[in-house]
Amino acid sequence: MTPDLQALHTAFDRQHRASRDQAAASAPIRQALLDSLRELLIDGRAALVRAISDDFGGRSQAETDILEIVPLVTAIGHTRSRLTRWMRDAPRRVDLSLQPGRAWVRYEPLGVVGVIAPWNYPLFLTLGPAIDALAAGNRVLIKPSEASPAFAAVLARLVAERFDADRLTVVPGDVAVSQALSGLPLDHLVFTGSTNVGRHILRAAADHLTPVTLELGGKSPAIVAPDFAIDRAAKSIAFGRYLNAGQTCVAPDYALVPAASARHFADSVLSAAFQRYRTIEGNGDYSNIIDARHHRRLIDAIEEARRGGAEILTHPSPPPTGRRIAPTIVLGAPDDCTLMREEIFGPVLPVKPYATLDSAMAFVRARPRPLALYCFADGAAMQRRILDSATSGGVTINSTLLHVAQHSLPFGGIGASGMGAYHGHDGFLRFSHARAVHKAGPITMFERLGPPWGATARLTMRVLAGLKPIGATR
């Protein structure tokens, strides 16, 4: 067994034993853990930002601050201030047949929660689930992406300095460590990544009947209704598409636009991108593609679409070198090309013209359900029409990405884009066991009915459910 795998098993055994031997943490203890996590983010901010940029070979400091550190700090504040209320027993009504008595739900920790995180938002997608899992009283075992080794090393050090290993541990390593973690008898597993890898994670977890939250991806559409201003939609879609150089699981992956406005929309998206990123080469606000393999994949996909007859529009600055790809629009991409079949995960936006809104919605419905859907429509009736026509994990209306930043909304996919949701109270519930409790009164009427089952039981059946003895006539 390699040192990394040995470290994983040692960490799991320690947390598993503690989760079974120690009482559930009180609200003050959980709040103190959240405070420590907040201190880690504030005190370790410079090291974390630098490590993430090193892994990318150049990533915007402002994007790491705004898209990862700020949402985590505010999520901690949101959760901490509400945690005592969330932990309270929830009273439930007692049915007439079980009176007198009391009933309530206790929210208890599941035990050990594993987190397998991706590289695109390495901090937000490791500590985001950890916030909710710690708030629910669990032990948390984090495996950062092997594509983010510098970040993984820094996070492991910062966590080890502030947390007991039986409460929160980071285990860096290669793919073998992720595979081993998914096969452990965890009490819950959170995986964020591709749909294909998610299938392997689910199979591995099934051996121990481990509950799984899968946050996957897919092709999230941006649908521009005929009644919406093209330039306004283009500006919002450009913002959501080109942040982090498009390496965002909820980025708009293609745009459905009225056919008469498609070219104007494409030009407007590029104009909006140019306003935000005047240059690409050497621009500290624009991020690199994570590695050479993903860079090559994107270049090949663009060229495949070009060979298929698509028109390629690019940012007007000189072509960048290294692992940067300028904001790109693809008009007329064939439906069977890579850009229209697979999640893009890069600064490339296919634009698909539609003749009618019904045909646009049929196009969305014919494909796997996406993680996000972006609806650009002015009227409430048009917005309802679009939302009623296709299902997605989440929705932002007349903008992009914003539903993910809302701590009071659940975040999760459906079907091929995932299962389960967390964030805020929904995350607390996701990582808690809702334990049903009934306390009987001094008289238990249910027990007094029988056996032997006599006239009282027959009367009770008629009163409670209108049942007559079998074979009885009306």
mmCIF file of N, CA and C in Angstrom, residues 267-345:
data_model
loop_
_atom_site.group_PDB
_atom_site.id
_atom_site.type_symbol
_atom_site.label_atom_id
_atom_site.label_comp_id
_atom_site.label_asym_id
_atom_site.label_seq_id
_atom_site.Cartn_x
_atom_site.Cartn_y
_atom_site.Cartn_z
ATOM 1 N N ASP A 267 -22.012 38.733 -32.060
ATOM 2 C CA ASP A 267 -21.158 39.928 -32.050
ATOM 3 C C ASP A 267 -21.241 40.648 -30.698
ATOM 4 N N SER A 268 -22.429 40.675 -30.129
ATOM 5 C CA SER A 268 -22.623 41.369 -28.859
ATOM 6 C C SER A 268 -21.932 40.643 -27.708
ATOM 7 N N VAL A 269 -21.934 39.310 -27.739
ATOM 8 C CA VAL A 269 -21.216 38.540 -26.705
ATOM 9 C C VAL A 269 -19.725 38.846 -26.765
ATOM 10 N N LEU A 270 -19.170 38.837 -27.967
ATOM 11 C CA LEU A 270 -17.745 39.132 -28.098
ATOM 12 C C LEU A 270 -17.431 40.570 -27.688
ATOM 13 N N SER A 271 -18.326 41.496 -27.999
ATOM 14 C CA SER A 271 -18.127 42.882 -27.597
ATOM 15 C C SER A 271 -18.121 43.003 -26.078
ATOM 16 N N ALA A 272 -19.042 42.282 -25.426
ATOM 17 C CA ALA A 272 -19.091 42.298 -23.960
ATOM 18 C C ALA A 272 -17.830 41.684 -23.369
ATOM 19 N N ALA A 273 -17.330 40.603 -23.991
ATOM 20 C CA ALA A 273 -16.090 39.991 -23.529
ATOM 21 C C ALA A 273 -14.917 40.953 -23.674
ATOM 22 N N PHE A 274 -14.908 41.697 -24.785
ATOM 23 C CA PHE A 274 -13.827 42.652 -25.006
ATOM 24 C C PHE A 274 -13.856 43.782 -23.977
ATOM 25 N N GLN A 275 -15.050 44.194 -23.578
ATOM 26 C CA GLN A 275 -15.161 45.232 -22.563
ATOM 27 C C GLN A 275 -14.578 44.771 -21.228
ATOM 28 N N ARG A 276 -14.698 43.492 -20.937
ATOM 29 C CA ARG A 276 -14.194 42.961 -19.674
ATOM 30 C C ARG A 276 -12.715 42.585 -19.768
ATOM 31 N N TYR A 277 -12.308 42.078 -20.923
ATOM 32 C CA TYR A 277 -10.929 41.624 -21.108
ATOM 33 C C TYR A 277 -10.372 42.285 -22.368
ATOM 34 N N ARG A 278 -9.757 43.450 -22.191
ATOM 35 C CA ARG A 278 -9.249 44.186 -23.359
ATOM 36 C C ARG A 278 -8.157 43.409 -24.083
ATOM 37 N N THR A 279 -7.372 42.689 -23.331
ATOM 38 C CA THR A 279 -6.356 41.804 -23.905
ATOM 39 C C THR A 279 -6.489 40.450 -23.229
ATOM 40 N N ILE A 280 -5.922 39.429 -23.839
ATOM 41 C CA ILE A 280 -5.928 38.091 -23.258
ATOM 42 C C ILE A 280 -4.530 37.717 -22.784
ATOM 43 N N GLU A 281 -3.561 37.892 -23.626
ATOM 44 C CA GLU A 281 -2.174 37.581 -23.263
ATOM 45 C C GLU A 281 -1.725 38.498 -22.122
ATOM 46 N N GLY A 282 -1.256 37.910 -21.045
ATOM 47 C CA GLY A 282 -0.724 38.685 -19.928
ATOM 48 C C GLY A 282 -1.761 39.386 -19.076
ATOM 49 N N ASN A 283 -3.043 39.118 -19.303
ATOM 50 C CA ASN A 283 -4.111 39.766 -18.537
ATOM 51 C C ASN A 283 -4.314 39.024 -17.217
ATOM 52 N N GLY A 284 -4.058 39.696 -16.100
ATOM 53 C CA GLY A 284 -4.189 39.061 -14.799
ATOM 54 C C GLY A 284 -5.612 38.742 -14.393
ATOM 55 N N ASP A 285 -6.595 39.281 -15.115
ATOM 56 C CA ASP A 285 -7.996 38.988 -14.820
ATOM 57 C C ASP A 285 -8.533 37.798 -15.620
ATOM 58 N N TYR A 286 -7.704 37.231 -16.485
ATOM 59 C CA TYR A 286 -8.157 36.133 -17.347
ATOM 60 C C TYR A 286 -7.332 34.892 -17.012
ATOM 61 N N SER A 287 -8.012 33.768 -16.849
ATOM 62 C CA SER A 287 -7.343 32.566 -16.354
ATOM 63 C C SER A 287 -6.858 31.660 -17.475
ATOM 64 N N ASN A 288 -5.865 30.849 -17.145
ATOM 65 C CA ASN A 288 -5.372 29.813 -18.044
ATOM 66 C C ASN A 288 -6.306 28.618 -18.057
ATOM 67 N N ILE A 289 -6.189 27.802 -19.086
ATOM 68 C CA ILE A 289 -6.766 26.454 -19.066
ATOM 69 C C ILE A 289 -5.885 25.616 -18.143
ATOM 70 N N ILE A 290 -6.495 24.723 -17.384
ATOM 71 C CA ILE A 290 -5.817 24.060 -16.284
ATOM 72 C C ILE A 290 -4.574 23.283 -16.699
ATOM 73 N N ASP A 291 -4.602 22.592 -17.853
ATOM 74 C CA ASP A 291 -3.417 21.841 -18.262
ATOM 75 C C ASP A 291 -3.413 21.672 -19.782
ATOM 76 N N ALA A 292 -2.313 21.102 -20.275
ATOM 77 C CA ALA A 292 -2.128 20.971 -21.724
ATOM 78 C C ALA A 292 -3.171 20.046 -22.346
ATOM 79 N N ARG A 293 -3.577 19.012 -21.616
ATOM 80 C CA ARG A 293 -4.557 18.066 -22.170
ATOM 81 C C ARG A 293 -5.891 18.744 -22.423
ATOM 82 N N HIS A 294 -6.371 19.518 -21.460
ATOM 83 C CA HIS A 294 -7.650 20.209 -21.639
ATOM 84 C C HIS A 294 -7.534 21.295 -22.706
ATOM 85 N N HIS A 295 -6.376 21.949 -22.771
ATOM 86 C CA HIS A 295 -6.166 22.958 -23.810
ATOM 87 C C HIS A 295 -6.259 22.325 -25.191
ATOM 88 N N ARG A 296 -5.603 21.198 -25.374
ATOM 89 C CA ARG A 296 -5.632 20.498 -26.656
ATOM 90 C C ARG A 296 -7.045 20.023 -26.999
ATOM 91 N N ARG A 297 -7.767 19.541 -25.982
ATOM 92 C CA ARG A 297 -9.140 19.079 -26.192
ATOM 93 C C ARG A 297 -10.012 20.202 -26.734
ATOM 94 N N LEU A 298 -9.875 21.398 -26.182
ATOM 95 C CA LEU A 298 -10.681 22.530 -26.624
ATOM 96 C C LEU A 298 -10.310 22.974 -28.030
ATOM 97 N N ILE A 299 -9.022 23.059 -28.322
ATOM 98 C CA ILE A 299 -8.578 23.448 -29.665
ATOM 99 C C ILE A 299 -9.098 22.463 -30.696
ATOM 100 N N ASP A 300 -9.012 21.170 -30.381
ATOM 101 C CA ASP A 300 -9.492 20.149 -31.317
ATOM 102 C C ASP A 300 -11.002 20.256 -31.524
ATOM 103 N N ALA A 301 -11.743 20.548 -30.465
ATOM 104 C CA ALA A 301 -13.199 20.662 -30.588
ATOM 105 C C ALA A 301 -13.593 21.853 -31.454
ATOM 106 N N ILE A 302 -12.888 22.960 -31.302
ATOM 107 C CA ILE A 302 -13.165 24.134 -32.143
ATOM 108 C C ILE A 302 -12.884 23.814 -33.608
ATOM 109 N N GLU A 303 -11.757 23.167 -33.871
ATOM 110 C CA GLU A 303 -11.397 22.828 -35.246
ATOM 111 C C GLU A 303 -12.364 21.823 -35.857
ATOM 112 N N GLU A 304 -12.857 20.889 -35.050
ATOM 113 C CA GLU A 304 -13.851 19.932 -35.541
ATOM 114 C C GLU A 304 -15.111 20.665 -35.990
ATOM 115 N N ALA A 305 -15.561 21.641 -35.199
ATOM 116 C CA ALA A 305 -16.745 22.416 -35.575
ATOM 117 C C ALA A 305 -16.487 23.221 -36.839
ATOM 118 N N ARG A 306 -15.272 23.782 -36.965
ATOM 119 C CA ARG A 306 -14.938 24.550 -38.166
ATOM 120 C C ARG A 306 -15.018 23.650 -39.404
ATOM 121 N N ARG A 307 -14.456 22.445 -39.294
ATOM 122 C CA ARG A 307 -14.506 21.511 -40.429
ATOM 123 C C ARG A 307 -15.933 21.110 -40.762
ATOM 124 N N GLY A 308 -16.808 21.144 -39.767
ATOM 125 C CA GLY A 308 -18.205 20.795 -39.989
ATOM 126 C C GLY A 308 -19.035 21.939 -40.550
ATOM 127 N N GLY A 309 -18.388 23.072 -40.853
ATOM 128 C CA GLY A 309 -19.094 24.188 -41.480
ATOM 129 C C GLY A 309 -19.442 25.321 -40.552
ATOM 130 N N ALA A 310 -19.027 25.251 -39.273
ATOM 131 C CA ALA A 310 -19.351 26.325 -38.332
ATOM 132 C C ALA A 310 -18.498 27.559 -38.601
ATOM 133 N N GLU A 311 -19.035 28.713 -38.234
ATOM 134 C CA GLU A 311 -18.284 29.957 -38.311
ATOM 135 C C GLU A 311 -17.715 30.245 -36.925
ATOM 136 N N ILE A 312 -16.416 30.499 -36.851
ATOM 137 C CA ILE A 312 -15.738 30.721 -35.580
ATOM 138 C C ILE A 312 -15.419 32.206 -35.435
ATOM 139 N N LEU A 313 -15.916 32.821 -34.377
ATOM 140 C CA LEU A 313 -15.643 34.227 -34.078
ATOM 141 C C LEU A 313 -14.812 34.287 -32.808
ATOM 142 N N THR A 314 -13.760 35.104 -32.804
ATOM 143 C CA THR A 314 -12.883 35.160 -31.642
ATOM 144 C C THR A 314 -12.637 36.595 -31.198
ATOM 145 N N HIS A 315 -12.187 36.717 -29.980
ATOM 146 C CA HIS A 315 -11.801 37.987 -29.374
ATOM 147 C C HIS A 315 -10.797 38.706 -30.287
ATOM 148 N N PRO A 316 -10.908 40.023 -30.447
ATOM 149 C CA PRO A 316 -10.080 40.726 -31.431
ATOM 150 C C PRO A 316 -8.614 40.910 -31.040
ATOM 151 N N SER A 317 -8.216 40.571 -29.818
ATOM 152 C CA SER A 317 -6.816 40.758 -29.439
ATOM 153 C C SER A 317 -5.950 39.705 -30.115
ATOM 154 N N PRO A 318 -4.625 39.890 -30.163
ATOM 155 C CA PRO A 318 -3.741 38.889 -30.769
ATOM 156 C C PRO A 318 -3.925 37.526 -30.106
ATOM 157 N N PRO A 319 -3.843 36.432 -30.876
ATOM 158 C CA PRO A 319 -4.019 35.089 -30.303
ATOM 159 C C PRO A 319 -3.047 34.865 -29.144
ATOM 160 N N PRO A 320 -3.534 34.361 -28.011
ATOM 161 C CA PRO A 320 -2.660 34.157 -26.863
ATOM 162 C C PRO A 320 -1.762 32.939 -27.050
ATOM 163 N N THR A 321 -0.692 32.903 -26.294
ATOM 164 C CA THR A 321 0.205 31.756 -26.313
ATOM 165 C C THR A 321 -0.022 30.920 -25.062
ATOM 166 N N GLY A 322 0.720 29.829 -24.962
ATOM 167 C CA GLY A 322 0.612 28.982 -23.783
ATOM 168 C C GLY A 322 -0.744 28.316 -23.692
ATOM 169 N N ARG A 323 -1.297 28.282 -22.452
ATOM 170 C CA ARG A 323 -2.545 27.558 -22.224
ATOM 171 C C ARG A 323 -3.736 28.512 -22.126
ATOM 172 N N ARG A 324 -3.708 29.597 -22.861
ATOM 173 C CA ARG A 324 -4.855 30.500 -22.881
ATOM 174 C C ARG A 324 -5.602 30.363 -24.202
ATOM 175 N N ILE A 325 -6.924 30.441 -24.109
ATOM 176 C CA ILE A 325 -7.783 30.458 -25.280
ATOM 177 C C ILE A 325 -8.663 31.692 -25.164
ATOM 178 N N ALA A 326 -8.670 32.523 -26.177
ATOM 179 C CA ALA A 326 -9.452 33.752 -26.143
ATOM 180 C C ALA A 326 -10.944 33.432 -26.193
ATOM 181 N N PRO A 327 -11.801 34.304 -25.654
ATOM 182 C CA PRO A 327 -13.245 34.115 -25.788
ATOM 183 C C PRO A 327 -13.634 33.844 -27.239
ATOM 184 N N THR A 328 -14.397 32.791 -27.430
ATOM 185 C CA THR A 328 -14.716 32.291 -28.773
ATOM 186 C C THR A 328 -16.211 32.030 -28.888
ATOM 187 N N ILE A 329 -16.770 32.344 -30.045
ATOM 188 C CA ILE A 329 -18.165 32.045 -30.376
ATOM 189 C C ILE A 329 -18.174 31.100 -31.568
ATOM 190 N N VAL A 330 -19.060 30.113 -31.524
ATOM 191 C CA VAL A 330 -19.192 29.164 -32.632
ATOM 192 C C VAL A 330 -20.628 29.244 -33.146
ATOM 193 N N LEU A 331 -20.774 29.717 -34.372
ATOM 194 C CA LEU A 331 -22.089 29.813 -35.013
ATOM 195 C C LEU A 331 -22.270 28.639 -35.972
ATOM 196 N N GLY A 332 -23.387 27.941 -35.841
ATOM 197 C CA GLY A 332 -23.676 26.852 -36.777
ATOM 198 C C GLY A 332 -22.913 25.582 -36.494
ATOM 199 N N ALA A 333 -22.594 25.309 -35.231
ATOM 200 C CA ALA A 333 -21.915 24.051 -34.896
ATOM 201 C C ALA A 333 -22.843 22.872 -35.177
ATOM 202 N N PRO A 334 -22.368 21.827 -35.853
ATOM 203 C CA PRO A 334 -23.209 20.651 -36.098
ATOM 204 C C PRO A 334 -23.656 20.027 -34.774
ATOM 205 N N ASP A 335 -24.889 19.531 -34.725
ATOM 206 C CA ASP A 335 -25.420 18.972 -33.481
ATOM 207 C C ASP A 335 -24.636 17.761 -32.999
ATOM 208 N N ASP A 336 -23.940 17.066 -33.911
ATOM 209 C CA ASP A 336 -23.215 15.861 -33.503
ATOM 210 C C ASP A 336 -21.742 16.119 -33.210
ATOM 211 N N CYS A 337 -21.299 17.383 -33.226
ATOM 212 C CA CYS A 337 -19.891 17.664 -32.958
ATOM 213 C C CYS A 337 -19.647 17.694 -31.452
ATOM 214 N N THR A 338 -18.387 17.629 -31.070
ATOM 215 C CA THR A 338 -18.010 17.561 -29.658
ATOM 216 C C THR A 338 -18.563 18.728 -28.863
ATOM 217 N N LEU A 339 -18.519 19.926 -29.428
ATOM 218 C CA LEU A 339 -18.977 21.113 -28.706
ATOM 219 C C LEU A 339 -20.461 21.059 -28.363
ATOM 220 N N MET A 340 -21.228 20.331 -29.148
ATOM 221 C CA MET A 340 -22.666 20.226 -28.895
ATOM 222 C C MET A 340 -23.053 18.933 -28.187
ATOM 223 N N ARG A 341 -22.102 18.013 -28.055
ATOM 224 C CA ARG A 341 -22.403 16.749 -27.370
ATOM 225 C C ARG A 341 -21.865 16.711 -25.943
ATOM 226 N N GLU A 342 -20.714 17.324 -25.723
ATOM 227 C CA GLU A 342 -20.039 17.204 -24.434
ATOM 228 C C GLU A 342 -19.946 18.560 -23.744
ATOM 229 N N GLU A 343 -19.845 18.526 -22.414
ATOM 230 C CA GLU A 343 -19.630 19.760 -21.664
ATOM 231 C C GLU A 343 -18.313 20.384 -22.113
ATOM 232 N N ILE A 344 -18.323 21.672 -22.364
ATOM 233 C CA ILE A 344 -17.176 22.322 -22.996
ATOM 234 C C ILE A 344 -16.071 22.612 -21.982
ATOM 235 N N PHE A 345 -16.395 23.215 -20.877
ATOM 236 C CA PHE A 345 -15.428 23.537 -19.830
ATOM 237 C C PHE A 345 -14.274 24.376 -20.376
#
